[in-house]
Amino acid sequence: FIELENVQKIYGAGQAQVAALRDVTLSISTGEFVSIMGPSGSGKSTLLNLVSALDVPTSGSIRIDSVDIGTLSDDELTLFRRNKIGLVFQFFNLLPTLDAFANVLLPIQLSRRANQEDKDRTKEILREVGLEKRIHHKTTQLSGGEMQRVAIARALVQNPKLLLADEPTGNLDTKTGRDILQLLRSTCDRRGMTVVMVTHDRQAANWGHRLIQLQDGAILGTETIDPQ
Amino acid sequence: FIELENVQKIYGAGQAQVAALRDVTLSISTGEFVSIMGPSGSGKSTLLNLVSALDVPTSGSIRIDSVDIGTLSDDELTLFRRNKIGLVFQFFNLLPTLDAFANVLLPIQLSRRANQEDKDRTKEILREVGLEKRIHHKTTQLSGGEMQRVAIARALVQNPKLLLADEPTGNLDTKTGRDILQLLRSTCDRRGMTVVMVTHDRQAANWGHRLIQLQDGAILGTETIDPQ
Ligand SMILES: Nc1ncnc2c1ncn2[C@@H]1O[C@H](COP(=O)(O)OP(=O)(O)OP(=O)(O)O)[C@@H](O)[C@H]1O
Ligand SMILES: Nc1ncnc2c1ncn2[C@@H]1O[C@H](COP(=O)(O)OP(=O)(O)OP(=O)(O)O)[C@@H](O)[C@H]1O
Ligand SMILES: [Mg+2]
Ligand SMILES: [Mg+2]
């Protein structure tokens, strides 16, 4: 489903050049849940930015669902991302003036007029992440972990084929984090959604099928995770 | 050093009222390192906002270094905060157009003209948090964990009497997180700095002298942490 071939990402030039990713080759199959771990600054968020086509590699190619995303126009990329991919950013990117409900409904409203079914789905997914009592709180009236769960609900609301999540439990206590991981894994198993999750927490990584270790922009190794 | 008496914080009114803190009484002595844990939404960040006087309690009193902070004017609060307290926010609050060096130097420049010694100190503290190679990266050119470490360096640069840190290792891998906790604890022991640290990670909490558990805005219990 995802194929990276010799992907490099180099920021800056000359003296201040940083090789965030060096010659990464990787393949992830449909319905697989892959966890990515690695030290701070090792290239994890950069990898997700390239796979979601929010940034472009310096060299190498990325194919998703058999399409080389480097060949798509901006408009095609926007539609591709909107129809196939759910994104949970490391720092959420919620709209501060909207409430939780409006933030989650937003991806739907960007594609078409939301109907009653969409609104029911939005309330349902907010309930699933434990925020039934915070539906009409503005972003500024939510705690850190509550904002993170709004971001997760927004990424799932349109039943994406691919979920890219950057430290989705980083601001959650162990119990709340476990509930979220359970939701991601059961959605993956039930609907065949492919998941790529970056995390610093080994317990969280163990909810995946496979673990990839990244260091200084290169893949150190990959291992199968025994069912927990 | 810190005394909270019957502190309440209630947001909103009527139907949507939320009691973020309910009748909290707490005392923390000089040079103590206190860890605070609790589920997402239990009132941890609210507690830090009140102790740092960035928000005011609905009722109850807070004394720091024998001063009732509720009686200070805005100007007195600004000076009090700048001279005594170092703050690590849950989402950093860095200035995006400045580089790491300028973000860390900022608290000094707000009080007086920075001299060579200040600049050397700024470079030194960035080295201590492992960012000697990122000193002149702008905030937008840093990873999540690197931004977090800039925020920690900024909070420590003026050798505060009190450090308030909201999930300071939430975006760090285990090893980098341990280095930061070591730095906080050794600064606490060496200089008698009082530390109040909110965390979701029990391993991180264990670097403190005492653990306070918060739930639904109330203190569930407090326990001494055996030296690790
Ligand atoms: N301005 C506000 N208006 C209404 N409710 C608020 C406001 N700010 C915070 N809250 C609510 O107060 C509660 C406590 O928030 P707080 O940020 O202190 O939680 P927290 O313990 O830091 O959680 P987390 O671990 O998720 O960061 C939350 O349930 C939140 O929804
Ligand atoms: N625009 C940029 N210009 C220069 N360097 C950059 C830029 N963006 C990121 N970097 C560098 O690239 C490296 C990889 O960044 P990335 O955000 O992928 O790390 P990460 O693995 O997600 O780290 P963390 O766990 O701290 O979030 C970092 O060392 C960072 O300093
Ligand atoms: Mg990152
Ligand atoms: Mg918080």
XYZ file of C-alpha atoms and ligand atoms in Angstrom:
520
model
C 0.000 0.000 0.000
C 2.914 2.377 0.820
C 6.260 2.048 -0.989
C 9.222 4.330 -0.243
C 12.305 3.887 -2.450
C 15.642 5.540 -1.582
C 13.913 8.530 -0.008
C 16.170 11.383 1.176
C 15.173 14.645 2.839
C 17.792 17.315 3.277
C 17.027 20.665 4.883
C 19.075 23.826 4.360
C 22.356 24.136 2.516
C 26.080 24.372 3.127
C 27.211 24.509 6.741
C 23.715 24.247 8.293
C 22.592 21.306 6.159
C 20.611 18.613 7.990
C 19.942 15.173 6.467
C 16.622 14.438 8.201
C 16.130 11.203 6.170
C 18.901 9.250 4.472
C 18.122 6.676 1.795
C 14.962 5.195 3.337
C 13.408 2.187 1.552
C 10.252 0.819 3.151
C 7.068 -1.017 2.232
C 3.835 -1.197 4.270
C 0.926 -3.431 3.214
C -2.804 -2.650 3.265
C -4.361 -3.008 6.723
C -0.973 -3.155 8.459
C -0.437 -1.176 11.700
C 3.200 -0.033 11.755
C 4.754 1.751 14.777
C 7.807 3.996 14.348
C 10.121 4.818 17.230
C 13.350 6.782 17.419
C 15.177 9.509 19.362
C 14.084 13.124 19.264
C 15.219 14.595 15.944
C 15.668 11.256 14.161
C 13.294 12.023 11.279
C 9.939 10.544 12.353
C 7.741 13.600 11.705
C 9.660 14.258 8.490
C 8.759 10.741 7.295
C 5.041 11.325 8.009
C 5.157 14.728 6.266
C 6.512 13.081 3.116
C 4.035 10.174 3.140
C 1.144 12.642 3.583
C 2.597 14.774 0.735
C 2.713 17.845 2.966
C 6.395 18.085 2.007
C 8.451 16.681 -0.885
C 11.507 14.426 -0.688
C 14.899 15.748 -1.868
C 15.223 12.510 -3.877
C 13.601 9.093 -4.113
C 9.988 8.082 -4.734
C 6.854 7.437 -2.679
C 3.924 5.362 -3.985
C 0.618 5.119 -2.104
C -2.135 2.773 -3.305
C 0.036 2.248 -6.452
C 0.124 5.973 -7.272
C 3.493 7.820 -7.389
C 2.524 10.871 -5.316
C 5.459 12.830 -6.755
C 3.618 12.945 -10.126
C 0.388 14.476 -8.765
C -0.509 18.165 -9.147
C -1.363 20.278 -6.081
C -5.100 19.888 -6.709
C -4.772 16.136 -7.213
C -2.718 15.912 -3.964
C -5.375 17.823 -2.021
C -8.130 15.471 -3.239
C -5.903 12.425 -2.720
C -5.167 13.469 0.874
C -8.764 14.407 1.640
C -10.239 11.157 0.283
C -7.681 8.637 1.551
C -5.654 9.924 4.488
C -6.426 10.831 8.114
C -3.736 12.903 9.822
C -3.025 13.379 13.540
C -0.341 16.058 13.791
C 2.189 16.117 16.640
C 0.732 19.474 17.759
C -2.822 18.959 16.611
C -3.401 21.965 14.301
C -6.916 22.532 15.609
C -8.747 25.765 14.749
C -8.778 27.727 18.039
C -12.007 29.621 17.452
C -14.059 26.499 16.649
C -15.474 24.080 19.207
C -14.622 20.364 19.323
C -17.680 19.466 17.210
C -16.851 21.965 14.448
C -13.181 20.943 14.365
C -14.126 17.278 13.849
C -16.787 18.075 11.224
C -14.380 20.294 9.292
C -12.880 17.650 6.913
C -16.419 16.695 5.848
C -17.452 20.326 5.308
C -14.373 20.879 3.140
C -15.645 18.190 0.731
C -19.430 18.730 0.778
C -22.389 20.087 2.784
C -22.641 18.118 6.035
C -25.962 16.256 6.513
C -27.595 14.917 9.678
C -25.796 11.583 9.329
C -22.427 13.430 9.314
C -23.401 15.325 12.463
C -24.439 12.115 14.216
C -21.151 10.481 13.138
C -19.223 13.473 14.533
C -20.919 13.208 17.929
C -20.400 9.454 17.907
C -16.640 9.647 17.250
C -16.236 12.338 19.968
C -18.029 9.984 22.350
C -15.681 7.133 21.337
C -12.641 9.231 22.363
C -14.278 10.072 25.714
C -15.295 13.685 25.005
C -19.099 13.497 25.099
C -19.098 16.219 27.798
C -16.746 18.548 25.866
C -18.473 18.592 22.442
C -19.200 22.327 22.533
C -16.005 23.483 24.282
C -13.827 25.762 22.148
C -10.259 24.568 21.624
C -9.057 27.130 24.188
C -11.396 25.568 26.779
C -9.899 22.096 26.446
C -6.967 20.514 28.268
C -3.913 19.273 26.324
C -5.088 15.671 26.254
C -8.610 16.702 25.277
C -7.279 18.681 22.300
C -5.260 15.643 21.263
C -8.381 13.494 21.306
C -10.281 16.040 19.185
C -7.434 15.796 16.652
C -7.722 11.991 16.669
C -11.504 12.131 16.211
C -11.089 14.535 13.274
C -8.600 12.163 11.605
C -11.018 9.199 11.887
C -14.344 10.871 11.103
C -14.229 10.153 7.339
C -13.101 6.528 7.702
C -9.747 7.018 5.956
C -7.920 4.165 4.169
C -4.652 5.373 5.765
C -4.112 6.930 9.210
C -0.848 8.793 9.881
C -0.548 9.602 13.602
C 2.354 11.507 15.197
C 2.582 10.682 18.949
C -1.234 10.343 19.322
C -0.988 9.468 23.038
C 1.801 11.878 23.979
C -0.507 14.057 26.099
C -2.616 11.283 27.580
C -2.439 9.367 30.840
C -1.903 5.627 30.576
C -5.572 4.658 30.805
C -6.873 7.275 28.354
C -3.984 6.408 26.020
C -4.893 2.730 26.131
C -8.509 3.500 25.193
C -7.311 5.458 22.158
C -4.874 2.739 21.040
C -7.638 0.171 21.390
C -9.832 2.325 19.127
C -7.078 2.669 16.474
C -6.231 -1.035 16.476
C -9.869 -2.185 16.349
C -10.588 0.278 13.501
C -7.530 -1.087 11.682
C -8.611 -4.708 12.140
C -12.318 -4.108 11.436
C -12.067 -1.872 8.389
C -8.644 -2.757 6.997
C -7.334 0.776 7.648
C -3.541 1.022 7.284
C -1.934 2.806 10.252
C 1.505 4.437 10.590
C 1.991 5.664 14.161
C 5.029 7.525 15.519
C 5.523 7.136 19.278
C 8.126 7.413 22.041
C 6.239 4.920 24.187
C 7.106 1.249 23.708
C 3.815 0.208 25.356
C 1.954 2.229 22.722
C 4.124 0.844 19.886
C 3.169 -2.693 20.946
C -0.394 -2.129 19.704
C 0.972 -2.404 16.145
C 1.830 -5.409 13.981
C 5.390 -4.242 13.271
C 7.950 -1.846 14.797
C 10.429 0.252 12.780
C 13.340 1.928 14.610
C 14.682 5.167 13.105
C 17.997 6.791 14.044
C 19.665 9.852 12.462
C 17.355 9.586 9.470
C 18.034 5.916 8.678
C 16.113 2.718 9.426
C 18.039 0.835 12.111
C 15.837 -2.246 11.974
C 12.325 -3.594 11.852
C 10.737 -6.336 13.948
C 7.414 -8.138 14.146
C 5.455 -7.434 17.323
C 4.002 -10.498 19.032
C 0.260 -10.173 19.650
C -0.260 -8.634 23.083
C 7.435 27.950 49.899
C 4.050 27.341 48.160
C 0.806 27.295 50.155
C -2.592 26.704 48.523
C -5.651 27.026 50.808
C -9.111 25.873 49.671
C -8.395 26.783 46.061
C -11.280 26.411 43.594
C -11.321 27.109 39.876
C -14.617 27.063 38.038
C -14.890 27.770 34.328
C -18.065 28.924 32.594
C -21.506 29.285 34.078
C -24.827 27.476 34.272
C -25.167 24.291 32.269
C -21.600 24.281 30.870
C -19.897 24.946 34.204
C -16.698 22.943 34.802
C -15.067 22.693 38.255
C -11.449 22.265 37.133
C -10.162 22.437 40.750
C -12.247 21.729 43.840
C -11.095 22.837 47.278
C -7.375 22.134 46.890
C -5.168 22.640 49.970
C -1.472 21.929 49.449
C 1.910 22.964 50.791
C 5.307 22.533 49.073
C 8.564 23.376 50.847
C 11.630 25.172 49.456
C 13.865 22.915 47.364
C 11.245 20.185 47.141
C 10.640 18.417 43.790
C 6.936 17.537 43.587
C 5.460 15.464 40.723
C 1.759 15.719 39.836
C -0.060 12.973 37.951
C -3.698 12.546 36.962
C -5.988 11.684 34.069
C -6.412 13.964 31.082
C -8.684 16.848 32.140
C -8.153 16.410 35.885
C -6.910 19.970 36.522
C -3.089 19.684 36.358
C -2.429 22.556 33.914
C -5.051 24.648 35.699
C -3.125 24.179 38.964
C 0.125 25.349 37.333
C -1.643 28.339 35.740
C -2.862 29.456 39.160
C 0.496 28.963 40.910
C 2.235 30.956 38.156
C -0.480 33.647 38.467
C -1.321 33.398 34.779
C -4.907 32.826 35.902
C -6.800 33.601 39.124
C -8.652 31.150 41.382
C -12.447 31.425 41.730
C -11.896 31.260 45.513
C -9.156 30.368 47.986
C -5.648 31.762 48.443
C -2.153 31.050 47.082
C 1.031 32.163 48.864
C 4.477 31.872 47.278
C 7.619 32.699 49.280
C 5.228 34.058 51.982
C 3.533 36.492 49.569
C -0.214 36.190 48.901
C -0.135 36.476 45.095
C -3.812 37.434 45.028
C -2.874 40.812 46.564
C -0.274 41.768 43.904
C -0.976 44.238 41.079
C -0.417 43.219 37.447
C 2.983 44.961 37.372
C 4.033 43.367 40.668
C 2.927 39.950 39.320
C 4.963 40.405 36.140
C 8.107 41.241 38.142
C 7.401 38.468 40.667
C 7.033 35.903 37.857
C 10.075 37.158 35.948
C 12.371 37.171 38.983
C 11.316 33.974 40.711
C 9.594 31.536 38.361
C 10.667 29.461 35.353
C 7.780 28.111 33.251
C 7.708 25.170 30.830
C 4.310 25.267 29.133
C 2.574 22.110 27.912
C 2.816 23.436 24.349
C 5.986 25.456 24.708
C 4.885 28.968 23.621
C 8.078 29.599 21.680
C 8.292 32.585 19.296
C 8.236 30.997 15.818
C 10.291 33.649 14.039
C 13.185 33.523 16.542
C 15.911 30.882 16.603
C 16.611 28.622 19.606
C 19.279 31.004 20.953
C 17.008 34.080 20.824
C 14.074 32.199 22.394
C 16.240 31.167 25.369
C 17.805 34.635 25.761
C 14.374 36.316 25.657
C 13.586 36.281 29.448
C 16.922 37.995 30.102
C 16.341 40.615 27.387
C 12.909 41.383 28.862
C 14.610 42.405 32.139
C 17.821 44.110 30.919
C 20.368 44.366 28.078
C 22.016 40.971 27.618
C 25.804 40.952 28.131
C 28.443 38.445 26.956
C 28.037 36.378 30.109
C 24.294 36.004 29.376
C 25.055 34.853 25.843
C 27.593 32.319 27.076
C 25.068 31.068 29.642
C 22.436 30.726 26.883
C 24.742 28.606 24.735
C 25.736 26.555 27.774
C 22.130 25.710 28.765
C 21.285 24.769 25.141
C 24.318 22.453 25.205
C 23.081 20.921 28.503
C 19.756 19.995 26.871
C 21.564 18.421 23.905
C 20.939 21.150 21.300
C 24.457 22.465 20.613
C 23.934 21.690 16.904
C 20.542 23.440 16.722
C 21.383 26.797 18.360
C 20.610 28.857 15.254
C 17.653 26.823 13.959
C 14.379 28.768 13.883
C 11.524 27.222 15.841
C 9.956 26.020 12.571
C 13.207 24.147 11.783
C 13.133 22.102 14.972
C 11.468 18.774 15.730
C 8.801 18.475 18.475
C 11.238 17.211 21.067
C 13.827 19.833 20.144
C 11.241 22.619 20.633
C 10.404 21.144 24.019
C 14.049 21.257 25.039
C 14.334 24.911 23.940
C 11.358 25.663 26.208
C 13.094 23.872 29.099
C 16.362 25.773 28.497
C 14.460 29.079 28.458
C 12.795 28.251 31.802
C 16.171 27.504 33.443
C 18.381 30.227 31.934
C 17.775 32.752 34.759
C 18.246 30.229 37.592
C 14.678 30.548 38.926
C 13.782 29.811 42.571
C 10.710 27.911 41.345
C 10.305 25.784 38.200
C 6.783 24.921 37.001
C 6.945 22.308 34.238
C 3.930 20.882 32.382
C 4.807 17.468 30.841
C 8.430 18.483 30.119
C 9.304 15.063 28.637
C 6.046 14.424 26.759
C 7.725 14.765 23.341
C 10.993 13.055 24.205
C 12.242 9.491 23.791
C 13.141 7.638 26.975
C 16.872 8.391 26.867
C 16.539 12.117 26.023
C 13.793 12.389 28.656
C 16.052 10.831 31.279
C 18.826 13.341 30.498
C 16.377 16.223 31.011
C 15.004 14.800 34.291
C 18.570 14.331 35.532
C 19.244 18.008 34.753
C 16.097 19.166 36.611
C 16.768 17.018 39.659
C 20.453 17.945 39.900
C 19.582 21.666 39.535
C 16.983 21.214 42.282
C 19.452 19.488 44.625
C 22.416 21.764 43.820
C 20.686 25.151 43.928
C 17.661 24.455 46.158
C 15.277 25.200 43.282
C 11.695 24.154 44.054
C 10.151 22.083 41.230
C 6.506 21.309 40.459
C 6.310 18.933 37.485
C 3.131 17.637 35.840
C 3.599 14.334 34.009
C 1.717 11.295 32.663
C 4.795 9.118 32.962
C 5.334 7.353 36.278
C 9.049 6.825 35.456
C 9.406 10.591 35.065
C 7.411 11.282 38.269
C 9.846 9.076 40.190
C 12.585 11.700 39.779
C 10.724 13.792 42.377
C 10.693 13.680 46.184
C 6.898 13.438 46.404
C 3.980 12.435 44.162
C 0.525 14.077 44.210
C -2.380 12.350 42.411
C -5.129 14.622 41.055
C -8.561 13.392 39.894
C -11.557 15.499 38.789
C -9.968 18.590 40.306
C -9.341 17.113 43.772
C -6.213 15.709 45.424
C -6.687 11.942 45.699
C -3.541 11.368 47.714
C 0.119 12.178 48.140
C 3.029 9.802 48.711
C 6.749 10.058 49.339
C 8.895 8.678 46.508
C 11.721 6.393 47.587
C 15.095 7.516 46.211
C 15.635 5.819 42.862
N -11.521 28.004 29.625
C -12.139 26.855 29.972
N -13.477 26.780 29.947
C -14.109 25.635 30.290
N -13.496 24.519 30.678
C -12.164 24.522 30.711
C -11.398 25.682 30.367
N -10.086 25.378 30.478
C -10.028 24.096 30.893
N -11.272 23.583 31.023
C -11.631 22.246 31.517
O -11.029 22.075 32.793
C -10.570 20.739 32.932
C -9.130 20.769 33.457
O -8.250 21.224 32.452
P -6.649 21.109 32.612
O -6.068 21.743 31.397
O -6.220 21.604 33.935
O -6.437 19.508 32.567
P -5.100 18.657 32.620
O -5.135 17.833 33.881
O -3.930 19.519 32.416
O -5.299 17.635 31.403
P -4.258 17.080 30.262
O -3.502 15.958 30.920
O -5.223 16.588 29.185
O -3.392 18.191 29.795
C -10.705 20.075 31.571
O -11.692 19.071 31.598
C -11.080 21.174 30.606
O -12.059 20.757 29.673
N 12.955 23.163 8.161
C 14.022 22.564 8.725
N 15.245 23.062 8.525
C 16.335 22.475 9.080
N 16.290 21.367 9.850
C 15.096 20.844 10.094
C 13.882 21.391 9.571
N 12.850 20.644 9.997
C 13.382 19.655 10.769
N 14.721 19.785 10.826
C 15.671 18.878 11.513
O 15.439 17.579 11.009
C 15.564 16.634 12.057
C 14.369 15.687 12.012
O 13.187 16.348 12.427
P 11.841 15.540 12.745
O 10.818 16.580 13.086
O 11.520 14.602 11.661
O 12.256 14.714 14.065
P 11.392 13.716 14.973
O 11.984 12.354 14.849
O 9.958 13.878 14.659
O 11.704 14.258 16.451
P 10.762 14.462 17.762
O 10.643 13.102 18.388
O 11.597 15.435 18.592
O 9.452 15.031 17.344
C 15.673 17.409 13.365
O 16.950 17.263 13.924
C 15.386 18.838 13.006
O 16.225 19.744 13.699
Mg 8.322 14.697 15.662
Mg -2.564 19.768 30.818
